[in-house]
Short mmCIF file of C-alpha atoms in Angstrom, two decimals:
data_model
loop_
_atom_site.label_atom_id
_atom_site.label_comp_id
_atom_site.label_asym_id
_atom_site.label_seq_id
_atom_site.Cartn_x
_atom_site.Cartn_y
_atom_site.Cartn_z
CA TYR A 1 0.08 0.08 -0.10
CA GLU A 2 2.79 2.41 0.93
CA THR A 3 4.84 1.87 -2.20
CA ASP A 4 2.08 1.28 -4.70
CA LEU A 5 -0.91 3.45 -3.69
CA LEU A 6 -0.31 5.80 -0.67
CA GLN A 7 1.45 8.62 -2.72
CA ALA A 8 -1.25 8.74 -5.35
CA LYS A 9 -3.91 8.65 -2.91
CA PHE A 10 -2.37 11.42 -0.85
CA ASP A 11 -1.94 13.61 -3.96
CA GLN A 12 -5.55 12.99 -4.87
CA TRP A 13 -6.58 13.95 -1.33
CA LEU A 14 -4.50 17.28 -1.42
CA ALA A 15 -6.05 18.22 -4.93
CA SER A 16 -9.50 17.55 -3.46
CA LEU A 17 -8.74 19.96 -0.55
CA ALA A 18 -7.45 22.52 -2.89
CA SER A 19 -10.43 22.60 -5.00
CA GLY A 20 -12.81 22.66 -1.97
CA GLY A 21 -14.28 19.30 -3.18
CA PRO A 22 -15.12 16.27 -0.94
CA LYS A 23 -12.41 14.03 0.25
CA PRO A 24 -12.13 10.65 -1.68
CA PRO A 25 -13.51 8.00 0.67
CA ASP A 26 -10.48 5.73 0.70
CA ALA A 27 -7.69 8.47 0.53
CA THR A 28 -7.49 9.07 4.18
CA LYS A 29 -7.71 5.54 5.64
CA PRO A 30 -5.33 2.80 4.48
CA PRO A 31 -6.71 -0.71 4.66
CA ARG A 32 -6.45 -2.42 8.22
CA TRP A 33 -6.18 -6.25 8.16
CA ALA A 34 -6.57 -8.62 11.10
CA ILE A 35 -5.04 -12.10 11.16
CA LEU A 36 -7.53 -14.44 12.49
CA ASP A 37 -6.85 -17.51 14.50
CA VAL A 38 -7.97 -20.16 12.11
CA THR A 39 -8.77 -23.94 12.77
CA PRO A 40 -8.02 -25.59 9.26
CA LYS A 41 -9.58 -29.08 8.21
CA SER A 42 -9.04 -31.07 5.07
CA GLN A 43 -11.55 -33.46 3.60
CA GLY A 44 -8.68 -35.15 1.69
CA GLY A 45 -6.49 -35.95 4.62
CA ALA A 46 -4.02 -33.16 4.62
CA GLU A 47 -2.63 -32.14 7.93
CA PHE A 48 -1.89 -28.45 8.99
CA THR A 49 0.85 -27.15 11.17
CA LYS A 50 0.08 -23.73 12.65
CA LEU A 51 3.10 -21.37 12.36
CA ALA A 52 4.18 -18.56 14.41
CA ASP A 53 3.02 -15.99 12.01
CA GLY A 54 -0.62 -17.25 12.32
CA SER A 55 -0.56 -19.12 8.93
CA ALA A 56 -1.20 -22.87 8.55
CA LEU A 57 1.26 -24.98 6.65
CA ALA A 58 -0.45 -27.89 4.80
CA GLY A 59 1.43 -31.27 4.69
CA GLY A 60 0.91 -34.97 4.88
CA LYS A 61 -1.58 -36.55 2.46
CA ASN A 62 -1.96 -34.61 -0.75
CA ALA A 63 -5.16 -35.61 -2.59
CA ASP A 64 -5.72 -34.71 -6.16
CA PHE A 65 -8.69 -32.70 -5.19
CA ASP A 66 -9.38 -31.51 -1.70
CA VAL A 67 -11.72 -29.24 0.35
CA TYR A 68 -10.03 -27.11 2.90
CA THR A 69 -12.28 -25.42 5.66
CA PHE A 70 -10.87 -22.63 7.86
CA THR A 71 -12.99 -21.79 10.90
CA ALA A 72 -12.11 -18.41 12.41
CA PRO A 73 -14.11 -17.10 15.28
CA THR A 74 -13.89 -13.25 15.52
CA THR A 75 -15.79 -10.37 17.22
CA LEU A 76 -14.67 -7.86 14.58
CA LYS A 77 -17.43 -5.64 13.15
CA GLY A 78 -17.68 -3.94 9.86
CA ILE A 79 -15.64 -6.44 7.83
CA THR A 80 -15.70 -5.30 4.25
CA ALA A 81 -13.03 -7.81 2.63
CA VAL A 82 -11.38 -11.00 3.12
CA ARG A 83 -7.67 -11.57 2.14
CA LEU A 84 -6.55 -15.06 1.46
CA GLU A 85 -2.82 -15.49 1.31
CA ALA A 86 -0.97 -18.43 -0.38
CA LEU A 87 2.47 -18.34 1.12
CA ALA A 88 5.63 -19.95 -0.28
CA ASP A 89 7.57 -22.35 1.91
CA PRO A 90 10.92 -24.22 1.37
CA SER A 91 9.20 -27.50 2.31
CA MET A 92 7.07 -27.47 -0.83
CA VAL A 93 7.97 -28.31 -4.41
CA LYS A 94 9.57 -25.31 -6.09
CA GLY A 95 8.80 -23.32 -2.80
CA GLY A 96 5.11 -23.69 -3.49
CA PRO A 97 2.91 -21.91 -2.59
CA GLY A 98 0.91 -24.93 -3.91
CA ARG A 99 1.17 -28.50 -3.17
CA ALA A 100 0.93 -29.64 -6.92
CA ALA A 101 3.86 -31.58 -8.47
CA ASN A 102 4.98 -28.25 -9.96
CA GLY A 103 4.28 -25.98 -6.94
CA ASN A 104 1.01 -24.54 -8.22
CA PHE A 105 -2.44 -24.66 -6.69
CA ASP A 106 -5.94 -24.13 -8.28
CA LEU A 107 -8.34 -22.45 -5.98
CA THR A 108 -11.83 -23.34 -7.58
CA ASP A 109 -14.55 -22.61 -5.05
CA PHE A 110 -13.67 -19.97 -2.41
CA ARG A 111 -16.60 -19.22 -0.13
CA VAL A 112 -17.17 -17.41 3.15
CA THR A 113 -19.98 -18.26 5.60
CA ALA A 114 -20.71 -16.14 8.69
CA ALA A 115 -22.52 -17.40 11.84
CA PRO A 116 -23.15 -15.95 15.29
CA LEU A 117 -20.42 -16.90 17.70
CA ASN A 118 -23.18 -17.97 20.31
CA GLY A 119 -24.43 -20.69 17.76
CA GLN A 120 -27.82 -19.08 17.70
CA GLY A 121 -28.88 -18.27 14.26
CA ALA A 122 -28.30 -19.77 10.82
CA PRO A 123 -25.10 -19.56 9.07
CA VAL A 124 -25.16 -17.14 5.97
CA GLN A 125 -23.02 -17.45 2.83
CA LEU A 126 -21.67 -14.06 1.99
CA LYS A 127 -21.57 -12.76 -1.58
CA LEU A 128 -18.02 -12.17 -2.68
CA VAL A 129 -17.34 -9.52 -5.34
CA ASN A 130 -14.58 -7.61 -6.96
CA PRO A 131 -11.72 -10.04 -6.39
CA LYS A 132 -8.21 -8.86 -6.92
CA ALA A 133 -4.97 -10.98 -6.85
CA THR A 134 -1.19 -10.28 -6.87
CA PHE A 135 -0.92 -12.50 -9.81
CA GLU A 136 -3.15 -14.59 -12.06
CA GLN A 137 -2.04 -17.42 -14.18
CA LYS A 138 -3.12 -16.96 -17.84
CA GLY A 139 -6.57 -18.44 -18.15
CA LEU A 140 -7.08 -18.93 -14.46
CA PRO A 141 -7.97 -15.49 -12.88
CA VAL A 142 -8.94 -15.00 -9.36
CA ALA A 143 -12.55 -14.25 -10.38
CA ALA A 144 -12.77 -17.89 -11.34
CA ALA A 145 -12.54 -18.76 -7.73
CA ILE A 146 -15.99 -17.26 -6.99
CA ASP A 147 -17.85 -17.74 -10.17
CA GLY A 148 -19.69 -20.96 -9.07
CA ASP A 149 -18.01 -23.04 -11.67
CA LYS A 150 -16.18 -25.87 -9.81
CA LYS A 151 -13.88 -26.53 -12.81
CA ALA A 152 -12.60 -22.94 -13.07
CA GLY A 153 -10.25 -21.47 -10.69
CA TRP A 154 -7.38 -19.20 -9.69
CA ALA A 155 -3.73 -20.32 -10.05
CA VAL A 156 -0.31 -18.69 -10.23
CA ASP A 157 1.90 -20.59 -12.70
CA PRO A 158 4.76 -19.81 -13.32
CA GLU A 159 5.18 -17.50 -10.21
CA PHE A 160 6.35 -20.36 -7.89
CA GLY A 161 8.40 -19.86 -4.79
CA LYS A 162 6.58 -16.40 -4.12
CA ASP A 163 3.86 -15.40 -1.77
CA HIS A 164 0.50 -14.57 -3.47
CA ALA A 165 -2.70 -13.02 -2.13
CA ALA A 166 -6.18 -12.55 -3.23
CA VAL A 167 -8.75 -10.03 -1.81
CA PHE A 168 -12.46 -10.57 -2.06
#
């Protein structure tokens, strides 16, 4: 944010003040992210190791197709976006961040469901829109992760050994 967006947003804000116009809504407040304490589960038998930075490193059984579920209780209010990070790790082929034979991954069906912490009330699936990613493999854009097509997804070939992120 500081290197890519802050200066342009600051200049935009200054110009707005000079012209007496309204302040751009996002120019005065950088995004604030919270790392949630997640409990990961795998339908395909993968095992997770929680790391000191709050991330979860997948290991063990590597099914051809798997469903990962991350549960993250929070008392945060006013959440407007979710950021998913696929982090590189030296334990993975080509440094990952995926577990495929070439270090890639294919995120095909990303969903967020919210439910009251007290367990009272039905879970609600949230509508995810306007996805952005640090990198998209040609033909496998991040938007495919939320398009409802279980065969389309987001991937990062040939950008292996690097951290990637998607914001929804």
